[in-house]
């Protein structure tokens, strides 16, 4: 009898509209009301669905005291709870199951979850939900990407609490009819394309922007509008798009991979056999992006209680499994991240610009119901691209190598509008092109992006240059960064604005054309440590005019044909020189001589042929050993390290002599003029001439295929070079200089170069990132060298983004920053070799350097979780810093 009374009262309230307002009655509730009206008994309705009995956030129990429910007390009939006792969540009713899901979540929250007063309301559209969040009607909104960005534009301090694991890296696919003559995305030009609803991020906004960014102009792009306001959550537009593709009404369709897979399963009345037979998936696809987030205006006891309960859910717990599966979770709820929205934000900005709008609606008193254009036409990017004002300001980035693209990603994650300039027509920097058979000198796990695994190469292997370049291009595509890049455009000059609050850049197309001026709030230089533009070729005083052969830099040694059958001299003793000597021998050179000024220490890939070098030099223990010998990096190392250096230096000096003997024995170079043993400290030498080698050079020298001599080129003759005060001539047809690269700051104006104060041993910066005398300027990847530099650049970029966004506690006033720079300078000059790159060297101190940046950012620097043994003994790799970008 209680069931009958409760259900009838709920149905009556729904029918009379007393539960209207912001909410939409749940479909199941309406079904219950309709069933009662048609004569069915309430008990029959109750047996069909318990959701109709409870009515969730809209029915009678929504009028009860949630606190009383949580305490196990009877609900209080028609007694509204106090608003301050409620934890109210809003979600959009895009499917009847939404009510079932959130009723299950409510029962968990007020019970096991321990969230007193939790309840929920359903909305017909996301704009109304965002309005309710901004107006304080609800505490938490379960927002899709468009609603998230809309709320963020209205409330920049928006806080996200969590997301589903399946919403990370949401995938869209490009489909084509097999009979439409479409083999690649480029073939969509002049074709009929259908998409999902025009307000769908995955079904329309991102895909259309992607097409236009590649310059592809289909004959038509038709959006299958359905359930507008639900932002594609019902996927009805995508279902219609699939049907249109199968029937031949369209040549191609772009929609979520999830809906494509469901179509192949014959769901929604689609003909699975016809789809499989008539439709193919193109290899190229729009960039991935993140989907839903729980958003709130600010943290409070309500949001903290909700978050704790949410992340306490366990898919392995039978009491949680059903509702988690209904919500679509694969394994668990996931921590929030902002980085995955840069793709969508860029696409939305472009769409709004093409519709003549400068941004999302910001009128007071609530949100504009439709904060975007619903036109199905293709959207053109805004002229100037990333130079449009972002919520955090505009930033120019110089250089399209690894550091540059990581910087774009980090800054976009914090709301900056970013434009990157790269003189070449592709990204990649030194990985785009370099000497023959060049590659990474560390295993792939030490050279991968923090947020995208290097899956193309097996663990422990050393990637080749082309593999690395392809991986870099995949990163750009994966995160949709290309729209923010101006490729084939060289920066000619960079000068602070007259008021000192911004930068003026003058650029010119590399292929020729008119110069263009750009204004930015801030500037990041990412031109790298090694640039093919500034090759260092230290010719002797008389030059090479008398030489009838060819002189080249290692960067230009690209083909075996350049050396086959010829006598070759390679000048240098760094990694590139050694590689070029080996490659010349392997390419059929008639003779190869490596000419080096002095011997340097190579590091074997495996120490004593047993231990991978990174386990010694990139673990916290290994770093402590180096600090014991040479001291801590100023401003970075924890307390006590200076004392350890004072006490441990004599001990570690002996220990490293043993290391030197092991290294020399491994390379078969214990004695003789080419041996560094007893001539140079292995640690000191590493900070000037670091190289990790395999045994190919050792074997070439042993077999006589490569002659290794000590000396410098004193003069070029007609047939070769002389050395040893002219006592020896080495005949050659080709001379290859493996002598590195020079840095170039000439694009800065004279006044800025003077304030930067570049010295003979490099540019000294605070945290190796920002100058103390020039505002709104940072260097990422240009003035720091570590072992695993790709990870370092990501942390640097995230540090700069948080610093400029104002999300970091003060890192010191100007005098404190200058004092740290001077201390670092004095420390380096006290023991490191005098090289042009000394200011940038961090190398074996990289873990403490990373720690320092993370501490500045308020992020945990201990990245191995609760595994104390791994924290001390395991090497740190970029993957350990996953999630730092966007934090």
Coordinates of N, CA, C and O in Angstrom, one line a residue, residues 664-747:
X664 N 86.8 2.2 -19.3 CA 88.0 2.0 -20.2 C 88.2 0.6 -20.7 O 88.4 0.3 -21.9
X665 N 88.0 -0.3 -19.8 CA 88.1 -1.7 -20.1 C 87.0 -2.2 -21.1 O 87.3 -2.9 -22.0
X666 N 85.8 -1.7 -20.9 CA 84.7 -2.0 -21.8 C 85.0 -1.6 -23.2 O 84.6 -2.3 -24.2
X667 N 85.6 -0.4 -23.4 CA 85.8 0.1 -24.7 C 87.2 -0.3 -25.2 O 87.7 0.2 -26.3
X668 N 87.9 -1.1 -24.4 CA 89.2 -1.6 -24.9 C 90.2 -0.4 -25.0 O 91.0 -0.4 -26.0
X669 N 90.2 0.5 -24.1 CA 90.9 1.8 -24.3 C 91.5 2.2 -22.9 O 91.4 3.4 -22.5
X670 N 92.2 1.3 -22.3 CA 92.7 1.6 -20.9 C 94.0 2.4 -21.1 O 94.3 3.3 -20.2
X671 N 94.8 2.2 -22.1 CA 96.1 2.9 -22.3 C 96.2 3.4 -23.7 O 95.4 3.1 -24.6
X672 N 97.2 4.3 -23.9 CA 97.4 4.9 -25.2 C 96.9 6.3 -25.3 O 96.2 6.8 -24.5
X673 N 97.2 6.9 -26.4 CA 96.9 8.4 -26.6 C 95.4 8.6 -26.7 O 94.9 9.7 -26.4
X674 N 94.6 7.6 -27.1 CA 93.2 7.9 -27.2 C 92.4 7.6 -25.9 O 91.2 7.8 -25.8
X675 N 93.1 7.1 -24.9 CA 92.5 6.7 -23.7 C 92.3 7.9 -22.7 O 93.3 8.6 -22.5
X676 N 91.1 8.1 -22.2 CA 91.0 9.2 -21.2 C 91.3 8.8 -19.8 O 91.3 9.6 -18.8
X677 N 91.6 7.5 -19.6 CA 91.9 7.0 -18.2 C 93.1 7.7 -17.6 O 94.2 7.8 -18.2
X678 N 92.9 8.2 -16.4 CA 93.9 8.9 -15.6 C 94.2 10.3 -16.2 O 95.2 11.0 -15.8
X679 N 93.5 10.7 -17.3 CA 93.7 12.0 -17.9 C 92.5 13.0 -17.7 O 92.7 14.2 -17.7
X680 N 91.3 12.4 -17.5 CA 90.1 13.2 -17.3 C 89.2 12.5 -16.3 O 89.1 11.3 -16.4
X681 N 88.5 13.3 -15.5 CA 87.5 12.7 -14.6 C 86.2 12.4 -15.5 O 85.8 13.2 -16.3
X682 N 85.7 11.2 -15.3 CA 84.6 10.7 -16.1 C 83.4 11.6 -15.8 O 82.6 11.9 -16.8
X683 N 83.1 12.1 -14.6 CA 82.0 13.0 -14.3 C 82.2 14.4 -14.9 O 81.3 14.9 -15.6
X684 N 83.4 14.9 -14.7 CA 83.7 16.2 -15.2 C 83.6 16.2 -16.7 O 83.0 17.1 -17.4
X685 N 84.2 15.2 -17.4 CA 84.2 15.2 -18.8 C 82.8 15.0 -19.4 O 82.5 15.6 -20.4
X686 N 82.0 14.3 -18.7 CA 80.6 14.1 -19.1 C 79.9 15.4 -19.3 O 79.0 15.6 -20.1
X687 N 80.2 16.4 -18.4 CA 79.6 17.7 -18.4 C 80.1 18.6 -19.5 O 79.8 19.8 -19.6
X688 N 80.9 18.1 -20.4 CA 81.3 18.9 -21.5 C 81.2 18.1 -22.8 O 80.9 18.7 -23.9
X689 N 81.2 16.8 -22.7 CA 81.2 16.0 -24.0 C 80.4 14.7 -23.8 O 80.9 13.6 -24.2
X690 N 79.3 14.8 -23.2 CA 78.5 13.6 -22.9 C 78.1 12.8 -24.2 O 77.7 13.4 -25.2
X691 N 78.3 11.5 -24.1 CA 77.9 10.6 -25.2 C 77.7 9.2 -24.6 O 78.5 8.7 -23.8
X692 N 76.7 8.6 -25.1 CA 76.4 7.2 -24.7 C 76.6 6.4 -26.0 O 75.9 6.6 -27.0
X693 N 77.5 5.4 -26.0 CA 77.9 4.7 -27.2 C 77.7 3.2 -27.1 O 77.8 2.6 -26.0
X694 N 77.5 2.6 -28.2 CA 77.6 1.1 -28.3 C 79.1 0.8 -28.6 O 79.9 1.6 -28.5
X695 N 79.3 -0.4 -29.1 CA 80.7 -0.9 -29.3 C 81.1 -0.8 -30.7 O 82.2 -1.3 -31.1
X696 N 80.3 -0.2 -31.6 CA 80.7 -0.2 -33.0 C 82.0 0.5 -33.3 O 82.8 0.1 -34.1
X697 N 82.1 1.7 -32.7 CA 83.4 2.5 -32.9 C 84.6 1.7 -32.3 O 85.6 1.6 -32.9
X698 N 84.4 1.1 -31.1 CA 85.5 0.3 -30.5 C 85.9 -0.8 -31.5 O 87.1 -1.0 -31.7
X699 N 85.0 -1.5 -32.1 CA 85.3 -2.6 -33.0 C 85.9 -2.1 -34.3 O 86.8 -2.8 -34.9
X700 N 85.5 -0.9 -34.8 CA 86.1 -0.4 -36.0 C 87.5 0.0 -35.8 O 88.4 -0.2 -36.7
X701 N 87.8 0.6 -34.6 CA 89.2 0.9 -34.3 C 90.1 -0.3 -34.2 O 91.2 -0.4 -34.7
X702 N 89.5 -1.3 -33.5 CA 90.2 -2.6 -33.3 C 90.6 -3.3 -34.6 O 91.7 -3.8 -34.8
X703 N 89.6 -3.2 -35.5 CA 89.8 -3.9 -36.8 C 90.7 -3.1 -37.8 O 91.1 -3.6 -38.8
X704 N 90.9 -1.8 -37.5 CA 91.6 -1.0 -38.4 C 90.8 -0.3 -39.4 O 91.3 0.5 -40.3
X705 N 89.5 -0.5 -39.4 CA 88.6 0.2 -40.3 C 88.6 1.7 -40.1 O 88.3 2.5 -41.0
X706 N 88.8 2.1 -38.9 CA 88.8 3.5 -38.5 C 90.2 3.8 -37.8 O 90.5 3.1 -36.8
X707 N 90.9 4.7 -38.3 CA 92.1 5.2 -37.6 C 91.8 6.3 -36.7 O 91.2 7.3 -37.1
X708 N 92.1 6.2 -35.4 CA 91.8 7.3 -34.5 C 93.1 7.9 -34.0 O 94.0 7.3 -33.4
X709 N 93.2 9.2 -34.3 CA 94.4 10.0 -34.0 C 94.1 11.2 -33.2 O 93.0 11.8 -33.3
X710 N 95.1 11.6 -32.3 CA 94.9 12.8 -31.5 C 95.6 13.9 -32.2 O 96.7 13.8 -32.6
X711 N 94.9 15.1 -32.2 CA 95.5 16.3 -32.8 C 94.4 17.2 -33.3 O 93.2 16.9 -33.3
X712 N 94.9 18.3 -33.8 CA 93.9 19.3 -34.4 C 94.3 19.6 -35.8 O 95.5 19.5 -36.2
X713 N 93.4 20.1 -36.6 CA 93.6 20.5 -38.0 C 94.3 21.8 -37.9 O 93.8 22.8 -37.5
X714 N 95.6 21.8 -38.4 CA 96.4 23.1 -38.3 C 96.3 23.8 -39.7 O 96.4 25.0 -39.7
X715 N 96.1 23.0 -40.7 CA 96.0 23.6 -42.1 C 95.4 22.6 -43.1 O 95.5 21.4 -42.9
X716 N 94.8 23.2 -44.1 CA 94.3 22.3 -45.2 C 95.3 22.5 -46.3 O 95.8 23.6 -46.6
X717 N 95.7 21.3 -46.9 CA 96.5 21.3 -48.1 C 95.7 21.0 -49.3 O 94.5 20.7 -49.1
X718 N 96.3 20.9 -50.4 CA 95.6 20.5 -51.6 C 94.9 19.1 -51.5 O 93.8 18.9 -51.9
X719 N 95.6 18.2 -50.8 CA 95.1 16.8 -50.7 C 94.7 16.3 -49.4 O 94.5 15.2 -49.2
X720 N 94.7 17.2 -48.4 CA 94.3 16.8 -47.0 C 94.5 17.8 -46.0 O 94.4 19.0 -46.2
X721 N 94.8 17.4 -44.8 CA 95.0 18.2 -43.6 C 96.3 17.9 -43.0 O 96.8 16.8 -43.0
X722 N 96.9 18.9 -42.3 CA 98.1 18.6 -41.5 C 97.8 18.8 -40.0 O 96.9 19.6 -39.6
X723 N 98.6 18.1 -39.2 CA 98.5 18.2 -37.8 C 99.8 18.0 -37.1 O 100.8 17.7 -37.8
X724 N 99.9 18.2 -35.8 CA 101.2 18.0 -35.1 C 102.3 18.9 -35.6 O 103.4 18.5 -35.9
X725 N 101.9 20.2 -35.6 CA 102.8 21.3 -36.1 C 103.4 21.0 -37.5 O 104.5 21.2 -37.8
X726 N 102.5 20.5 -38.3 CA 102.8 20.2 -39.7 C 103.6 18.9 -39.9 O 104.0 18.6 -41.0
X727 N 103.8 18.2 -38.8 CA 104.7 17.0 -38.9 C 104.0 15.9 -39.6 O 104.6 15.0 -40.2
X728 N 102.6 15.9 -39.6 CA 101.9 14.8 -40.2 C 100.8 15.3 -41.2 O 100.1 16.3 -40.8
X729 N 100.7 14.7 -42.3 CA 99.6 15.0 -43.2 C 98.7 13.8 -43.3 O 99.2 12.7 -43.5
X730 N 97.4 14.1 -43.3 CA 96.4 13.0 -43.4 C 95.7 13.3 -44.7 O 95.0 14.3 -44.9
X731 N 95.9 12.5 -45.7 CA 95.3 12.7 -47.0 C 93.8 12.4 -46.9 O 93.4 11.4 -46.2
X732 N 93.0 13.2 -47.6 CA 91.5 12.9 -47.6 C 90.9 13.6 -48.8 O 91.4 14.6 -49.3
X733 N 89.8 13.1 -49.1 CA 88.9 13.7 -50.2 C 87.7 14.4 -49.6 O 87.2 15.3 -50.2
X734 N 87.4 14.0 -48.3 CA 86.2 14.6 -47.6 C 86.6 14.9 -46.2 O 87.2 14.0 -45.5
X735 N 86.4 16.1 -45.7 CA 86.6 16.4 -44.3 C 85.2 16.7 -43.7 O 84.5 17.6 -44.2
X736 N 84.9 16.0 -42.7 CA 83.6 16.2 -42.0 C 83.8 16.7 -40.6 O 84.5 16.1 -39.8
X737 N 83.2 17.9 -40.3 CA 83.4 18.5 -39.0 C 82.2 18.0 -38.1 O 81.0 18.4 -38.4
X738 N 82.5 17.2 -37.1 CA 81.5 16.8 -36.1 C 81.7 17.6 -34.9 O 82.0 17.1 -33.8
X739 N 81.6 18.9 -35.0 CA 82.0 19.9 -34.0 C 80.8 20.7 -33.4 O 81.0 21.8 -32.9
X740 N 79.6 20.2 -33.6 CA 78.5 20.8 -32.9 C 77.9 22.1 -33.6 O 78.2 22.3 -34.8
X741 N 77.2 22.8 -32.8 CA 76.4 24.0 -33.4 C 76.7 25.2 -32.5 O 77.0 25.1 -31.3
X742 N 76.5 26.4 -33.0 CA 76.6 27.6 -32.3 C 75.2 28.1 -32.0 O 74.3 27.9 -32.7
X743 N 75.1 28.9 -30.9 CA 73.8 29.5 -30.5 C 73.6 30.8 -31.3 O 74.6 31.5 -31.6
X744 N 72.4 31.2 -31.5 CA 72.1 32.4 -32.2 C 71.0 33.2 -31.5 O 69.9 32.8 -31.3
X745 N 71.4 34.4 -31.1 CA 70.4 35.3 -30.5 C 70.3 36.6 -31.3 O 69.7 37.6 -30.8
X746 N 70.7 36.6 -32.6 CA 70.7 37.8 -33.4 C 69.3 38.3 -33.7 O 69.2 39.5 -34.1
X747 N 68.2 37.5 -33.5 CA 66.9 38.0 -33.8 C 66.4 38.9 -32.8 O 65.4 39.7 -33.0

